[in-house]
């Protein structure tokens, strides 16, 4: 999925989640025409977060909003959202790996269904979130976990991404990213995490090491 490999820290995790849901459920070539109260249910995003995500995307020129009057009936006009040429152009430039070892786990997380064991946790299936736990996870946490899975190797290790890379892939600032990584660690999803600080202490340049 191109969205999981798109680097731009200005696009918030909620906005990225909205685009991913949009692409999977409807297709980015189709406009969003449902009322926001219906979209929040379809996309599993609280109404306030949905408004903020759409605002982020419109401000960044990724989505355009058009206002339509509801015929001759009284009431508020309806806003339709469409993806801009700029968004399609940016996503077309994204390079996607030929193989994603954890595609099944990603899809389970995305669709809120019972997820399979995480890499390295085969004998402890409770460490990966079942349906009830996934549905109660904030969108930002689910997005981070999906991104980590998309970039993990067969063993569940991620060695090529720095903190800056993760911020660009998730749309989180450093403080929020560390908080979410800590949350996943406390849940038992991350088996190990070593940040770039260790590399600096050793006087070498290295990326973060994350093991799922």
mmCIF file of C-alpha atoms in Angstrom:
data_model
loop_
_atom_site.group_PDB
_atom_site.id
_atom_site.type_symbol
_atom_site.label_atom_id
_atom_site.label_comp_id
_atom_site.label_asym_id
_atom_site.label_seq_id
_atom_site.Cartn_x
_atom_site.Cartn_y
_atom_site.Cartn_z
ATOM 1 C CA UNK A 1 0.000 0.000 0.000
ATOM 2 C CA UNK A 2 1.498 3.300 -1.079
ATOM 3 C CA UNK A 3 0.096 5.214 1.890
ATOM 4 C CA UNK A 4 2.166 3.077 4.265
ATOM 5 C CA UNK A 5 5.314 4.155 2.441
ATOM 6 C CA UNK A 6 4.489 7.845 2.013
ATOM 7 C CA UNK A 7 6.895 10.183 3.825
ATOM 8 C CA UNK A 8 5.363 13.512 4.888
ATOM 9 C CA UNK A 9 5.237 14.521 8.540
ATOM 10 C CA UNK A 10 2.648 17.230 7.805
ATOM 11 C CA UNK A 11 -0.038 14.584 7.193
ATOM 12 C CA UNK A 12 -1.369 13.537 10.600
ATOM 13 C CA UNK A 13 -1.925 9.872 11.516
ATOM 14 C CA UNK A 14 -5.688 10.484 11.616
ATOM 15 C CA UNK A 15 -5.554 11.960 8.108
ATOM 16 C CA UNK A 16 -3.493 9.000 6.902
ATOM 17 C CA UNK A 17 -5.954 6.566 8.458
ATOM 18 C CA UNK A 18 -8.820 8.367 6.730
ATOM 19 C CA UNK A 19 -7.072 8.095 3.361
ATOM 20 C CA UNK A 20 -6.330 4.412 3.923
ATOM 21 C CA UNK A 21 -9.956 3.690 4.807
ATOM 22 C CA UNK A 22 -11.107 5.779 1.861
ATOM 23 C CA UNK A 23 -8.828 3.909 -0.546
ATOM 24 C CA UNK A 24 -9.840 0.470 0.728
ATOM 25 C CA UNK A 25 -13.579 0.998 1.098
ATOM 26 C CA UNK A 26 -14.393 3.263 -1.834
ATOM 27 C CA UNK A 27 -11.290 4.022 -3.848
ATOM 28 C CA UNK A 28 -9.526 7.385 -3.839
ATOM 29 C CA UNK A 29 -10.885 8.137 -7.295
ATOM 30 C CA UNK A 30 -14.400 8.370 -5.840
ATOM 31 C CA UNK A 31 -15.670 11.346 -3.790
ATOM 32 C CA UNK A 32 -16.861 11.195 -0.201
ATOM 33 C CA UNK A 33 -20.514 12.169 -0.320
ATOM 34 C CA UNK A 34 -21.869 10.766 2.933
ATOM 35 C CA UNK A 35 -22.562 13.073 5.891
ATOM 36 C CA UNK A 36 -19.682 13.266 8.357
ATOM 37 C CA UNK A 37 -21.714 11.464 11.031
ATOM 38 C CA UNK A 38 -21.977 8.480 8.690
ATOM 39 C CA UNK A 39 -18.331 8.674 7.633
ATOM 40 C CA UNK A 40 -17.143 8.571 11.237
ATOM 41 C CA UNK A 41 -18.834 5.193 11.599
ATOM 42 C CA UNK A 42 -17.468 3.854 8.292
ATOM 43 C CA UNK A 43 -13.938 5.039 9.027
ATOM 44 C CA UNK A 44 -13.965 4.353 12.799
ATOM 45 C CA UNK A 45 -12.863 7.915 13.589
ATOM 46 C CA UNK A 46 -14.480 10.215 16.204
ATOM 47 C CA UNK A 47 -16.306 13.130 14.617
ATOM 48 C CA UNK A 48 -13.854 15.748 15.904
ATOM 49 C CA UNK A 49 -10.855 13.755 14.670
ATOM 50 C CA UNK A 50 -12.570 13.256 11.310
ATOM 51 C CA UNK A 51 -13.077 17.002 10.927
ATOM 52 C CA UNK A 52 -9.447 17.628 11.877
ATOM 53 C CA UNK A 53 -8.221 14.995 9.419
ATOM 54 C CA UNK A 54 -10.217 16.483 6.545
ATOM 55 C CA UNK A 55 -9.007 19.951 7.503
ATOM 56 C CA UNK A 56 -5.397 18.723 7.439
ATOM 57 C CA UNK A 57 -5.823 17.152 4.005
ATOM 58 C CA UNK A 58 -7.496 20.223 2.514
ATOM 59 C CA UNK A 59 -4.845 22.553 3.960
ATOM 60 C CA UNK A 60 -2.103 20.392 2.425
ATOM 61 C CA UNK A 61 -3.827 20.387 -0.961
ATOM 62 C CA UNK A 62 -4.494 16.656 -0.865
ATOM 63 C CA UNK A 63 -8.290 16.900 -0.761
ATOM 64 C CA UNK A 64 -10.711 19.443 -2.195
ATOM 65 C CA UNK A 65 -14.059 20.293 -0.604
ATOM 66 C CA UNK A 66 -17.114 21.263 -2.649
ATOM 67 C CA UNK A 67 -20.373 22.459 -1.123
ATOM 68 C CA UNK A 68 -23.680 21.293 -2.613
ATOM 69 C CA UNK A 69 -27.151 22.508 -1.779
ATOM 70 C CA UNK A 70 -29.682 19.786 -1.083
ATOM 71 C CA UNK A 71 -32.090 20.639 -3.911
ATOM 72 C CA UNK A 72 -35.008 22.824 -2.922
ATOM 73 C CA UNK A 73 -35.117 21.462 0.603
ATOM 74 C CA UNK A 74 -34.187 23.584 3.562
ATOM 75 C CA UNK A 75 -31.256 22.583 5.670
ATOM 76 C CA UNK A 76 -27.510 22.699 5.689
ATOM 77 C CA UNK A 77 -25.700 22.211 2.376
ATOM 78 C CA UNK A 78 -23.670 19.035 2.056
ATOM 79 C CA UNK A 79 -19.917 18.997 1.510
ATOM 80 C CA UNK A 80 -18.366 16.513 -0.902
ATOM 81 C CA UNK A 81 -14.652 15.713 -0.662
ATOM 82 C CA UNK A 82 -12.492 14.622 -3.580
ATOM 83 C CA UNK A 83 -8.815 13.694 -3.810
ATOM 84 C CA UNK A 84 -6.779 16.218 -5.757
ATOM 85 C CA UNK A 85 -4.437 15.609 -8.671
ATOM 86 C CA UNK A 86 -1.612 16.508 -6.300
ATOM 87 C CA UNK A 87 -2.420 13.585 -3.994
ATOM 88 C CA UNK A 88 -2.596 11.095 -6.863
ATOM 89 C CA UNK A 89 0.681 12.478 -8.228
ATOM 90 C CA UNK A 90 2.448 12.172 -4.868
ATOM 91 C CA UNK A 91 1.236 8.618 -4.280
ATOM 92 C CA UNK A 92 2.230 7.581 -7.800
ATOM 93 C CA UNK A 93 5.842 8.449 -6.947
ATOM 94 C CA UNK A 94 5.910 6.180 -3.879
ATOM 95 C CA UNK A 95 7.929 3.003 -4.244
ATOM 96 C CA UNK A 96 6.245 -0.046 -2.752
ATOM 97 C CA UNK A 97 8.150 -3.247 -1.849
ATOM 98 C CA UNK A 98 7.338 -6.307 -3.938
ATOM 99 C CA UNK A 99 6.623 -8.394 -0.843
ATOM 100 C CA UNK A 100 5.108 -7.425 2.509
ATOM 101 C CA UNK A 101 5.726 -10.361 4.882
ATOM 102 C CA UNK A 102 3.021 -9.306 7.336
ATOM 103 C CA UNK A 103 0.248 -8.367 4.911
ATOM 104 C CA UNK A 104 -2.250 -10.658 6.637
ATOM 105 C CA UNK A 105 -1.642 -9.042 10.031
ATOM 106 C CA UNK A 106 -1.978 -5.577 8.460
ATOM 107 C CA UNK A 107 -5.316 -6.468 6.920
ATOM 108 C CA UNK A 108 -6.590 -7.886 10.210
ATOM 109 C CA UNK A 109 -5.658 -4.691 12.023
ATOM 110 C CA UNK A 110 -7.204 -2.562 9.328
ATOM 111 C CA UNK A 111 -10.508 -4.418 9.324
ATOM 112 C CA UNK A 112 -10.652 -4.735 13.140
ATOM 113 C CA UNK A 113 -10.939 -8.499 12.999
ATOM 114 C CA UNK A 114 -9.107 -11.049 15.112
ATOM 115 C CA UNK A 115 -5.440 -10.652 14.299
ATOM 116 C CA UNK A 116 -2.970 -13.519 13.900
ATOM 117 C CA UNK A 117 0.076 -13.794 16.176
ATOM 118 C CA UNK A 118 2.761 -11.167 15.739
ATOM 119 C CA UNK A 119 6.187 -12.193 14.432
ATOM 120 C CA UNK A 120 7.982 -14.067 17.192
ATOM 121 C CA UNK A 121 4.807 -14.390 19.302
ATOM 122 C CA UNK A 122 3.395 -17.538 17.725
ATOM 123 C CA UNK A 123 3.114 -19.338 21.026
ATOM 124 C CA UNK A 124 1.467 -16.324 22.722
ATOM 125 C CA UNK A 125 -1.435 -15.270 20.481
ATOM 126 C CA UNK A 126 -2.904 -13.104 23.249
ATOM 127 C CA UNK A 127 -0.023 -10.652 22.792
ATOM 128 C CA UNK A 128 -1.541 -9.475 19.527
ATOM 129 C CA UNK A 129 -4.735 -7.706 19.841
ATOM 130 C CA UNK A 130 -7.928 -9.610 19.342
ATOM 131 C CA UNK A 131 -11.022 -8.005 17.908
ATOM 132 C CA UNK A 132 -12.203 -6.266 21.092
ATOM 133 C CA UNK A 133 -8.773 -4.809 21.873
ATOM 134 C CA UNK A 134 -8.232 -3.571 18.316
ATOM 135 C CA UNK A 135 -11.575 -1.814 18.240
ATOM 136 C CA UNK A 136 -10.695 0.061 21.425
ATOM 137 C CA UNK A 137 -7.260 1.129 20.213
ATOM 138 C CA UNK A 138 -7.007 4.786 19.157
ATOM 139 C CA UNK A 139 -6.567 5.279 15.433
ATOM 140 C CA UNK A 140 -3.099 6.735 15.977
ATOM 141 C CA UNK A 141 -1.906 3.555 17.726
ATOM 142 C CA UNK A 142 -3.354 1.292 15.061
ATOM 143 C CA UNK A 143 -1.757 3.388 12.324
ATOM 144 C CA UNK A 144 1.675 3.165 13.956
ATOM 145 C CA UNK A 145 1.377 -0.601 14.351
ATOM 146 C CA UNK A 146 0.308 -1.012 10.716
ATOM 147 C CA UNK A 147 3.257 1.104 9.546
ATOM 148 C CA UNK A 148 5.674 -0.940 11.672
ATOM 149 C CA UNK A 149 4.317 -4.177 10.232
ATOM 150 C CA UNK A 150 4.580 -2.800 6.699
ATOM 151 C CA UNK A 151 8.298 -2.104 7.192
ATOM 152 C CA UNK A 152 9.258 -5.128 9.295
ATOM 153 C CA UNK A 153 11.211 -8.017 7.832
ATOM 154 C CA UNK A 154 10.175 -11.672 8.080
ATOM 155 C CA UNK A 155 11.408 -11.899 11.678
ATOM 156 C CA UNK A 156 9.520 -8.783 12.744
ATOM 157 C CA UNK A 157 12.633 -6.589 12.993
ATOM 158 C CA UNK A 158 12.903 -3.019 11.706
ATOM 159 C CA UNK A 159 16.471 -1.773 11.386
ATOM 160 C CA UNK A 160 16.399 0.702 8.516
ATOM 161 C CA UNK A 161 14.097 3.416 9.893
ATOM 162 C CA UNK A 162 15.247 6.332 12.043
ATOM 163 C CA UNK A 163 13.053 8.369 14.364
ATOM 164 C CA UNK A 164 12.796 10.998 11.621
ATOM 165 C CA UNK A 165 11.676 8.324 9.140
ATOM 166 C CA UNK A 166 9.004 7.105 11.551
ATOM 167 C CA UNK A 167 7.786 10.654 12.129
ATOM 168 C CA UNK A 168 7.508 11.183 8.370
ATOM 169 C CA UNK A 169 5.703 7.865 7.875
ATOM 170 C CA UNK A 170 3.242 8.365 10.729
ATOM 171 C CA UNK A 171 2.743 12.134 10.885
ATOM 172 C CA UNK A 172 3.605 12.170 14.607
ATOM 173 C CA UNK A 173 6.022 14.470 16.358
ATOM 174 C CA UNK A 174 8.831 12.945 18.416
ATOM 175 C CA UNK A 175 7.000 13.144 21.748
ATOM 176 C CA UNK A 176 3.833 11.543 20.389
ATOM 177 C CA UNK A 177 5.800 8.850 18.590
ATOM 178 C CA UNK A 178 7.717 7.877 21.730
ATOM 179 C CA UNK A 179 4.468 7.783 23.691
ATOM 180 C CA UNK A 180 2.845 5.453 21.160
ATOM 181 C CA UNK A 181 5.913 3.194 20.987
ATOM 182 C CA UNK A 182 5.841 2.978 24.768
ATOM 183 C CA UNK A 183 2.156 2.072 24.666
ATOM 184 C CA UNK A 184 2.828 -0.773 22.216
ATOM 185 C CA UNK A 185 5.729 -1.924 24.372
ATOM 186 C CA UNK A 186 3.566 -1.941 27.502
ATOM 187 C CA UNK A 187 0.952 -3.977 25.624
ATOM 188 C CA UNK A 188 3.565 -6.594 24.785
ATOM 189 C CA UNK A 189 3.465 -5.906 21.044
ATOM 190 C CA UNK A 190 7.031 -4.597 20.845
ATOM 191 C CA UNK A 191 9.553 -7.143 22.060
ATOM 192 C CA UNK A 192 12.431 -4.665 21.970
ATOM 193 C CA UNK A 193 13.145 -1.081 21.025
ATOM 194 C CA UNK A 194 16.459 0.736 20.772
ATOM 195 C CA UNK A 195 16.421 4.370 19.712
ATOM 196 C CA UNK A 196 19.036 6.474 18.010
ATOM 197 C CA UNK A 197 20.326 7.755 21.356
ATOM 198 C CA UNK A 198 22.373 4.574 21.831
ATOM 199 C CA UNK A 199 24.105 5.158 18.507
ATOM 200 C CA UNK A 200 24.979 8.716 19.467
ATOM 201 C CA UNK A 201 26.422 7.516 22.775
ATOM 202 C CA UNK A 202 28.663 5.103 20.894
ATOM 203 C CA UNK A 203 29.761 7.830 18.500
ATOM 204 C CA UNK A 204 28.222 6.181 15.433
ATOM 205 C CA UNK A 205 25.275 6.893 13.211
ATOM 206 C CA UNK A 206 22.577 4.257 13.402
ATOM 207 C CA UNK A 207 18.865 3.905 12.970
ATOM 208 C CA UNK A 208 16.347 2.699 15.518
ATOM 209 C CA UNK A 209 15.925 -1.019 16.068
ATOM 210 C CA UNK A 210 12.405 -2.262 16.673
ATOM 211 C CA UNK A 211 11.411 -5.878 17.152
ATOM 212 C CA UNK A 212 7.758 -6.921 17.007
#
